[in-house]
CSV table of N, CA and C in Angstrom, one decimal:
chain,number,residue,atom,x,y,z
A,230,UNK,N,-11.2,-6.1,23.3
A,230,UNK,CA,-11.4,-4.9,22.7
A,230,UNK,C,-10.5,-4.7,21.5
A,231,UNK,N,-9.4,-4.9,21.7
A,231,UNK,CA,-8.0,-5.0,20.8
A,231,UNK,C,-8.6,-5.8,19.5
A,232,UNK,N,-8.9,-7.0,19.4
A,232,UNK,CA,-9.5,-7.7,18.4
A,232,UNK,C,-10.1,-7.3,18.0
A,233,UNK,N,-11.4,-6.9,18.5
A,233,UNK,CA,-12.2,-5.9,17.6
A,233,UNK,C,-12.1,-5.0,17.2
A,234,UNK,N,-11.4,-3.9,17.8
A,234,UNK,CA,-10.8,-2.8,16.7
A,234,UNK,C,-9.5,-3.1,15.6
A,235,UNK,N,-9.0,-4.3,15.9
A,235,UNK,CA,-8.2,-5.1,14.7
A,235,UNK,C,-9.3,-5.8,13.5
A,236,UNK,N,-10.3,-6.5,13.6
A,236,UNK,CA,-11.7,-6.5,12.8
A,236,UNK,C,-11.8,-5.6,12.1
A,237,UNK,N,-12.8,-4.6,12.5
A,237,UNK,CA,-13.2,-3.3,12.2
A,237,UNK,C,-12.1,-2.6,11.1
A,238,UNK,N,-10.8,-2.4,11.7
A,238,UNK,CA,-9.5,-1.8,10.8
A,238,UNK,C,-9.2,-2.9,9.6
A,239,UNK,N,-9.4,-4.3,9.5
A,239,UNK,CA,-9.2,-4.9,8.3
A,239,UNK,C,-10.5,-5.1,7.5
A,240,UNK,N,-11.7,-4.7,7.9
A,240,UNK,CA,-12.5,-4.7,7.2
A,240,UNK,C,-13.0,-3.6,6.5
A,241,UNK,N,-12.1,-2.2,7.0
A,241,UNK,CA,-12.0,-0.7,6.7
A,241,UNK,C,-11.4,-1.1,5.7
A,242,UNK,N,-9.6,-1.9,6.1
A,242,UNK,CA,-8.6,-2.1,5.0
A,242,UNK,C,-9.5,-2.5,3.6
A,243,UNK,N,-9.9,-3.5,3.6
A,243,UNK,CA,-10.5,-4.0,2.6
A,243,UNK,C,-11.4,-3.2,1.6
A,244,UNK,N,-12.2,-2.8,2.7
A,244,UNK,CA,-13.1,-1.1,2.3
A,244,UNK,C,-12.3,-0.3,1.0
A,245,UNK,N,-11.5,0.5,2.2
A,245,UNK,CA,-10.5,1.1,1.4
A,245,UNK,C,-10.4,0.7,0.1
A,246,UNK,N,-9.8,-0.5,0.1
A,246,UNK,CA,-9.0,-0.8,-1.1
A,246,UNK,C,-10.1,-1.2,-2.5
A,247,UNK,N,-11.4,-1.1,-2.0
A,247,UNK,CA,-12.3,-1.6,-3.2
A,247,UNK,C,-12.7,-0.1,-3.7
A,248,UNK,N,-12.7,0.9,-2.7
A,248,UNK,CA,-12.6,2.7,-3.1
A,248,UNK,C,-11.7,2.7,-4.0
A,249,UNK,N,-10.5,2.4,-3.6
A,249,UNK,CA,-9.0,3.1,-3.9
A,249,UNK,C,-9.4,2.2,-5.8
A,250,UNK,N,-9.3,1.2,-5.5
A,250,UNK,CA,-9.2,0.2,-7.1
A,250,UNK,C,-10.4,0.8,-8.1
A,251,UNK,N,-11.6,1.2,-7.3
A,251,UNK,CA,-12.7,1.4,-7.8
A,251,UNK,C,-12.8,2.9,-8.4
A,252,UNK,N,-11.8,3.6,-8.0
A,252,UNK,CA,-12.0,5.3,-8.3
A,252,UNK,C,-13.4,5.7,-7.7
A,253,UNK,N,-13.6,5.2,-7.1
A,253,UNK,CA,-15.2,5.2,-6.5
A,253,UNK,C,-15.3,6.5,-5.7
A,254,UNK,N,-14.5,7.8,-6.3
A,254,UNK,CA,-14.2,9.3,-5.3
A,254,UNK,C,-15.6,10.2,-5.9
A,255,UNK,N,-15.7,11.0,-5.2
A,255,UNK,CA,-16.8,12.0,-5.9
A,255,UNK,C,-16.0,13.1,-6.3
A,256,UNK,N,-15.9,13.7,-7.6
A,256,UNK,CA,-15.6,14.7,-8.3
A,256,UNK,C,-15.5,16.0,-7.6
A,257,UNK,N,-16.6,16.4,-6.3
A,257,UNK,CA,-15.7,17.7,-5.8
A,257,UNK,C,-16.6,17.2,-4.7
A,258,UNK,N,-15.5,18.1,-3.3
A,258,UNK,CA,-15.7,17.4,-1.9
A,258,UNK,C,-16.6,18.2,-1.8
A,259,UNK,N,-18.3,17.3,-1.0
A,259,UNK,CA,-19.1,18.2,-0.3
A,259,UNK,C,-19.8,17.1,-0.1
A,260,UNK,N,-20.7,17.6,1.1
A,260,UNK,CA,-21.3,16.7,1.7
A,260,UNK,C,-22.1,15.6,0.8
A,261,UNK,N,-23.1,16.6,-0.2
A,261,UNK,CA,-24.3,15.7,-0.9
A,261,UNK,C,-23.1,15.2,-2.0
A,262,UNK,N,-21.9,15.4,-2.6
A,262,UNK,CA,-21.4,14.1,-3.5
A,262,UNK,C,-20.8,13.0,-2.5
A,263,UNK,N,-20.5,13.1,-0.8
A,263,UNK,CA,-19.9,12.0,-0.5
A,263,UNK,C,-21.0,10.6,-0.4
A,264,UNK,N,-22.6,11.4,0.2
A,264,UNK,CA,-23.3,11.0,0.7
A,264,UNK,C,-23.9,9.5,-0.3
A,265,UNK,N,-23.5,9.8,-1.4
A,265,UNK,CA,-24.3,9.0,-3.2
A,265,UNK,C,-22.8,8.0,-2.8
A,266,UNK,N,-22.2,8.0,-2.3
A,266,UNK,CA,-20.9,6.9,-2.2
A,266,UNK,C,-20.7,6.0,-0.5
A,267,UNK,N,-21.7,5.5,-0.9
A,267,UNK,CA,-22.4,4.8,0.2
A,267,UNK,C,-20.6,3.7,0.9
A,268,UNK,N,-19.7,3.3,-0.4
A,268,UNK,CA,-18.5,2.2,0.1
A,268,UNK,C,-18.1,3.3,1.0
A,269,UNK,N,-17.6,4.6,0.5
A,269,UNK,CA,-16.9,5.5,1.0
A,269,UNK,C,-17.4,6.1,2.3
A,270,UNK,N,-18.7,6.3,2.8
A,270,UNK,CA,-19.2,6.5,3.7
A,270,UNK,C,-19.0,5.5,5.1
A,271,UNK,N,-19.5,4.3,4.4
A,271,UNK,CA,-18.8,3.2,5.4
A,271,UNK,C,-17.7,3.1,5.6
A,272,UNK,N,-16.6,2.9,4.5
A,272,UNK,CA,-15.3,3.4,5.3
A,272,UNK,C,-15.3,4.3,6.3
A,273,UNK,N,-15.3,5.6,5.9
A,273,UNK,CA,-15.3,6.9,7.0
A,273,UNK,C,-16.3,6.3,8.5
A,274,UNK,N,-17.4,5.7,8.3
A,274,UNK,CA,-17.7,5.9,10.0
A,274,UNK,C,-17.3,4.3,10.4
A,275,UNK,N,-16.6,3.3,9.7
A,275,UNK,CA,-15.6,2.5,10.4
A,275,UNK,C,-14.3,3.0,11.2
A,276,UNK,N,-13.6,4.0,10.4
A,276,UNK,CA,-12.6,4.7,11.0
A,276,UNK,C,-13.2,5.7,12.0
A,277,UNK,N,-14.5,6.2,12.5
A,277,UNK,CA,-15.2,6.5,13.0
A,277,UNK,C,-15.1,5.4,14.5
A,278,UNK,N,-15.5,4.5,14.1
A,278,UNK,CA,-16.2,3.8,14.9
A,278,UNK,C,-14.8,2.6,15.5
A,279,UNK,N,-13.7,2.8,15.1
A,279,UNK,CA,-12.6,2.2,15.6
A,279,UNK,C,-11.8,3.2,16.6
A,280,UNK,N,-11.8,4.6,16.1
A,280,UNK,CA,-11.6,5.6,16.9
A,280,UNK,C,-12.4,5.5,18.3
A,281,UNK,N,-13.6,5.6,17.9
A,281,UNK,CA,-14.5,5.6,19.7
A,281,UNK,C,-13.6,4.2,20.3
A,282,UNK,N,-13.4,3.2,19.8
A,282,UNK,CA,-13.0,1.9,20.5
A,282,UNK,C,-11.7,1.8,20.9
A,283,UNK,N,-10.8,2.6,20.4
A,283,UNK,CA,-9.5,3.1,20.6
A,283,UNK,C,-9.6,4.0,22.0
A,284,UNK,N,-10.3,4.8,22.2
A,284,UNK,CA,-10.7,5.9,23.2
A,284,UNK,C,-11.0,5.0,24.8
A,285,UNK,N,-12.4,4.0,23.9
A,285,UNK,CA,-12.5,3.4,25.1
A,285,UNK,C,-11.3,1.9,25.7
A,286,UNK,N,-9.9,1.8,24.6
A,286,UNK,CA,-9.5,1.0,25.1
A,286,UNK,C,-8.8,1.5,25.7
A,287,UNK,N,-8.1,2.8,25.2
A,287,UNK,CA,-6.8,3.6,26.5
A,287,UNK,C,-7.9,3.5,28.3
A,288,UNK,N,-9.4,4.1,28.1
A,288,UNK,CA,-10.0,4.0,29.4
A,288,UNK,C,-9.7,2.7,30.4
A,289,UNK,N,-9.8,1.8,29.2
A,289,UNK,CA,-9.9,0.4,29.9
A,289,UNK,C,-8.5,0.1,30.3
A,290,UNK,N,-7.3,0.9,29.7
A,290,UNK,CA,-6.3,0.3,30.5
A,290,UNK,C,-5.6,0.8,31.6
A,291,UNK,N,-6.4,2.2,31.5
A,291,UNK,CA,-5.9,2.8,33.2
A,291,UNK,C,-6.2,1.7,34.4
A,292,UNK,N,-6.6,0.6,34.2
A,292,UNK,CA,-6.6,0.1,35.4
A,292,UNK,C,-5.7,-1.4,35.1
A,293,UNK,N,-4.8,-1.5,34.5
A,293,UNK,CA,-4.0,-2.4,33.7
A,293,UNK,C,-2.6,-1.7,33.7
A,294,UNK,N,-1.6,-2.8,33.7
A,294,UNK,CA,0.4,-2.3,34.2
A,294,UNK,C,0.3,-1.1,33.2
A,295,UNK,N,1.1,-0.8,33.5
A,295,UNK,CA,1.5,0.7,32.2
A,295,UNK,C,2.1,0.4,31.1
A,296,UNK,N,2.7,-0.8,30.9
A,296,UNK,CA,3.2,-1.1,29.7
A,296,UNK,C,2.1,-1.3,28.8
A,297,UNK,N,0.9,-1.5,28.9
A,297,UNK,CA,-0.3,-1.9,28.4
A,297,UNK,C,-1.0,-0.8,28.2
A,298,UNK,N,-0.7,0.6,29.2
A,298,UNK,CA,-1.5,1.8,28.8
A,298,UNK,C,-1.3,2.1,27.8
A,299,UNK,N,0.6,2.2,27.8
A,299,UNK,CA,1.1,2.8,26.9
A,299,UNK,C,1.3,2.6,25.3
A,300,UNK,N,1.1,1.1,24.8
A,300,UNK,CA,0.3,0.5,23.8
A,300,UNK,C,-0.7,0.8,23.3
A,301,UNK,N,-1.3,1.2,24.3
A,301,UNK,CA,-3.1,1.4,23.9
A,301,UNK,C,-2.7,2.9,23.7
A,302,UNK,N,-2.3,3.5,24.2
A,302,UNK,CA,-2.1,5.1,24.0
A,302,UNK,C,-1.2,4.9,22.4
A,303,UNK,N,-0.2,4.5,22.4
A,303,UNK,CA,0.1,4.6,21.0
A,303,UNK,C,-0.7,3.8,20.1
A,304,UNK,N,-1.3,3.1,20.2
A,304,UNK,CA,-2.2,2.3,19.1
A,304,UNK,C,-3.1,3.4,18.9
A,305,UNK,N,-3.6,4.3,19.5
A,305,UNK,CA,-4.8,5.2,19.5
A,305,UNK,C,-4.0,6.1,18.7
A,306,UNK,N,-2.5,6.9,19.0
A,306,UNK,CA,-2.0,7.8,18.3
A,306,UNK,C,-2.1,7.5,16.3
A,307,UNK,N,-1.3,6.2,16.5
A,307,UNK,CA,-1.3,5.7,15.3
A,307,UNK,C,-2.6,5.4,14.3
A,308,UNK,N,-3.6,6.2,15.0
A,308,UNK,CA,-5.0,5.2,14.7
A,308,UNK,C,-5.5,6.7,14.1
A,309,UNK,N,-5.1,8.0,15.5
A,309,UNK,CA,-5.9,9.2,15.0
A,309,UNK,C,-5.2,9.8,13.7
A,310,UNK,N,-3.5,9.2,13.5
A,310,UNK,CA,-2.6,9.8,12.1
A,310,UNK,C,-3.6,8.9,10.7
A,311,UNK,N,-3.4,8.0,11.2
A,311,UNK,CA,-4.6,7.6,10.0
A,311,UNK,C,-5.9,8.3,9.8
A,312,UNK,N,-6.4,8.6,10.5
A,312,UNK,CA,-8.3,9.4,10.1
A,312,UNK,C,-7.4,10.6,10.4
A,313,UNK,N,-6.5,11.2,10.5
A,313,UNK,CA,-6.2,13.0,10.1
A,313,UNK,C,-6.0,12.8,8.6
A,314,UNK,N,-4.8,11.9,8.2
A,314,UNK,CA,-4.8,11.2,6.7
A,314,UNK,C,-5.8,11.4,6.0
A,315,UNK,N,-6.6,10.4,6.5
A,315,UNK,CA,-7.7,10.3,5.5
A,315,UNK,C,-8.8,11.6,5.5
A,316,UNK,N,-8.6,12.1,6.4
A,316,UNK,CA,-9.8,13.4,6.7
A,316,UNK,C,-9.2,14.3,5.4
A,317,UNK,N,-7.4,14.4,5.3
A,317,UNK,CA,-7.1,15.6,4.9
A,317,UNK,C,-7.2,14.9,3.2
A,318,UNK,N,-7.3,13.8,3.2
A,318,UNK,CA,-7.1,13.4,1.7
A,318,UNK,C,-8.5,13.5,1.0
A,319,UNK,N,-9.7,13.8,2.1
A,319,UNK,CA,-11.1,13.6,1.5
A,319,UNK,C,-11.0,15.2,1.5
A,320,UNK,N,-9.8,16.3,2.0
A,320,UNK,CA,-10.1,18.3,2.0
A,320,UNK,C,-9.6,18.2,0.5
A,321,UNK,N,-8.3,17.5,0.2
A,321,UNK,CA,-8.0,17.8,-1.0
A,321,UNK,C,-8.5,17.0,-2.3
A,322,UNK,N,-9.9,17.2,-1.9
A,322,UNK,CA,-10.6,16.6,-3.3
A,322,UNK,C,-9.7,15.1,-3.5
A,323,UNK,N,-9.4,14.4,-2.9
A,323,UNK,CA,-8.9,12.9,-3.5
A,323,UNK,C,-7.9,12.9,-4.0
A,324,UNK,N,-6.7,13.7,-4.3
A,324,UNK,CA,-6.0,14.3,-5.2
A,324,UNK,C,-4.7,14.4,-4.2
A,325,UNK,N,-4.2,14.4,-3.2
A,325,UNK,CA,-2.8,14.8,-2.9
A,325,UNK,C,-2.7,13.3,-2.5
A,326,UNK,N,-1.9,12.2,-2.8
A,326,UNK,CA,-1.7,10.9,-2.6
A,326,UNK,C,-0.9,10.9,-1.1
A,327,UNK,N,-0.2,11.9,-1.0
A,327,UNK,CA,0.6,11.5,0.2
A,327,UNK,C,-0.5,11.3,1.3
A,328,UNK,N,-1.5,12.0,1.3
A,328,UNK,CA,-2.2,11.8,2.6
A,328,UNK,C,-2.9,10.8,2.5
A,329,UNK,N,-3.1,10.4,1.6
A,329,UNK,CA,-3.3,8.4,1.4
A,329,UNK,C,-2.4,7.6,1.7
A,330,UNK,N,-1.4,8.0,1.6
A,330,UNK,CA,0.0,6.7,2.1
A,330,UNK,C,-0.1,7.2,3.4
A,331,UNK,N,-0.4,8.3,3.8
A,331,UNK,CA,-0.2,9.0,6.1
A,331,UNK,C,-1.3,7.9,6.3
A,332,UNK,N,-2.7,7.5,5.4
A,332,UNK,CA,-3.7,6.4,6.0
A,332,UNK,C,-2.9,5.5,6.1
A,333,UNK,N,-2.8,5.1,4.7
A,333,UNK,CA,-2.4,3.2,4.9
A,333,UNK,C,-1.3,3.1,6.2
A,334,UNK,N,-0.3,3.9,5.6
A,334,UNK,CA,0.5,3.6,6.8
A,334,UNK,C,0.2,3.8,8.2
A,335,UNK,N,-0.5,5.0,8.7
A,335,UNK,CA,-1.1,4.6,9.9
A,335,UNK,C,-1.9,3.7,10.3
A,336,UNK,N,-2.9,2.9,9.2
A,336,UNK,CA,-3.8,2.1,9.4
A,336,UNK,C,-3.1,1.2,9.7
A,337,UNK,N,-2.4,0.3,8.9
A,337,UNK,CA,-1.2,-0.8,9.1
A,337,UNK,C,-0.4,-0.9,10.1
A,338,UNK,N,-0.2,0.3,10.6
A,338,UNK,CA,0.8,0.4,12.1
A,338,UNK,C,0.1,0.0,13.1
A,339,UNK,N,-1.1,0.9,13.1
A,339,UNK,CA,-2.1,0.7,14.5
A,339,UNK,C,-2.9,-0.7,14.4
A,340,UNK,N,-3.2,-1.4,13.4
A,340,UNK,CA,-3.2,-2.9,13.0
A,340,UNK,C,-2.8,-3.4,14.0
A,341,UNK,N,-1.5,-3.4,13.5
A,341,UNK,CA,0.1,-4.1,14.3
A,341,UNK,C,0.1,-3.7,15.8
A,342,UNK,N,-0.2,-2.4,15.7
A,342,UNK,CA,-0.2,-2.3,17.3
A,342,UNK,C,-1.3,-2.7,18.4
A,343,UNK,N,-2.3,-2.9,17.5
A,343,UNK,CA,-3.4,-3.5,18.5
A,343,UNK,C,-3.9,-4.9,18.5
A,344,UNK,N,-3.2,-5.4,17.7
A,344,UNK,CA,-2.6,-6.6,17.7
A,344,UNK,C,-1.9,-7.1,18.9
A,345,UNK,N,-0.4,-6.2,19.3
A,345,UNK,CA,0.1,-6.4,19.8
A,345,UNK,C,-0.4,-6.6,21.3
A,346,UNK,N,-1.2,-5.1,21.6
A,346,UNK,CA,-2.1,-4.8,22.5
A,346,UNK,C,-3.2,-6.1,22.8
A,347,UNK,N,-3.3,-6.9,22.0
A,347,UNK,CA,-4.3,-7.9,22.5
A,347,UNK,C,-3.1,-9.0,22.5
A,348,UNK,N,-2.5,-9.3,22.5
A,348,UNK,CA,-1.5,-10.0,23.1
A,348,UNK,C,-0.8,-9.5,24.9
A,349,UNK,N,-0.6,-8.2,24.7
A,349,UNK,CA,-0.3,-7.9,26.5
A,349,UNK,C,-1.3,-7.7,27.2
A,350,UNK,N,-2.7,-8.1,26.7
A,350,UNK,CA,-3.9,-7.7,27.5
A,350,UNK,C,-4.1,-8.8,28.3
């Protein structure tokens, strides 16, 4: 499960970064300008869809040592600081950078951490 939500998160990464290089943002936030930005959409329900897999990996480790819950519980923490990141960077119109660097760097950490997570699994 760890791998694949490591997948998923570098193929977001990559996402991302063809947005970010591309200026590929919509001019004012609302649903019908995000919708015409089809990269940006897929980004969002990858971080979407790594979250549900995050959710169901903490499930899966309740029955696994607690050193391994507790991985999966921070990989998931570090996973939801990235999509609040990114959620709050798509409120402020594209425009406050810091909540861009709260993504990368959560994305990057939770990377690493479920990484690690598929190594103690």
């Amino acid at each position: 499960m760890a791998i694949s939500i490591d997948i998923i998160l570098l193929l977001q990464f990559m996402d991302g970064w063809y947005v970010d290089f591309s200026n590929d943002f919509p001019s004012v936030f609302s649903l019908a300008g995000v919708i015409g930005y089809t990269v940006l959409v897929v980004h969002f329900f990858m971080g979407l869809l790594a979250g549900a897999m995050g959710v169901i990996a903490v499930i899966l480790a309740v029955k696994l040592e607690p050193k391994v819950i507790k991985t999966s519980i921070a990989s998931l923490v570090l996973l939801s600081i990235a999509g609040i990141g990114g959620i709050m960077f798509m409120i402020t119109n594209f425009q406050n950078n810091v909540y861009s660097d709260v993504m990368l760097l959560g994305s990057i950490l939770s990377l690493f951490s479920y990484f690690y997570l598929s190594l103690e699994a």
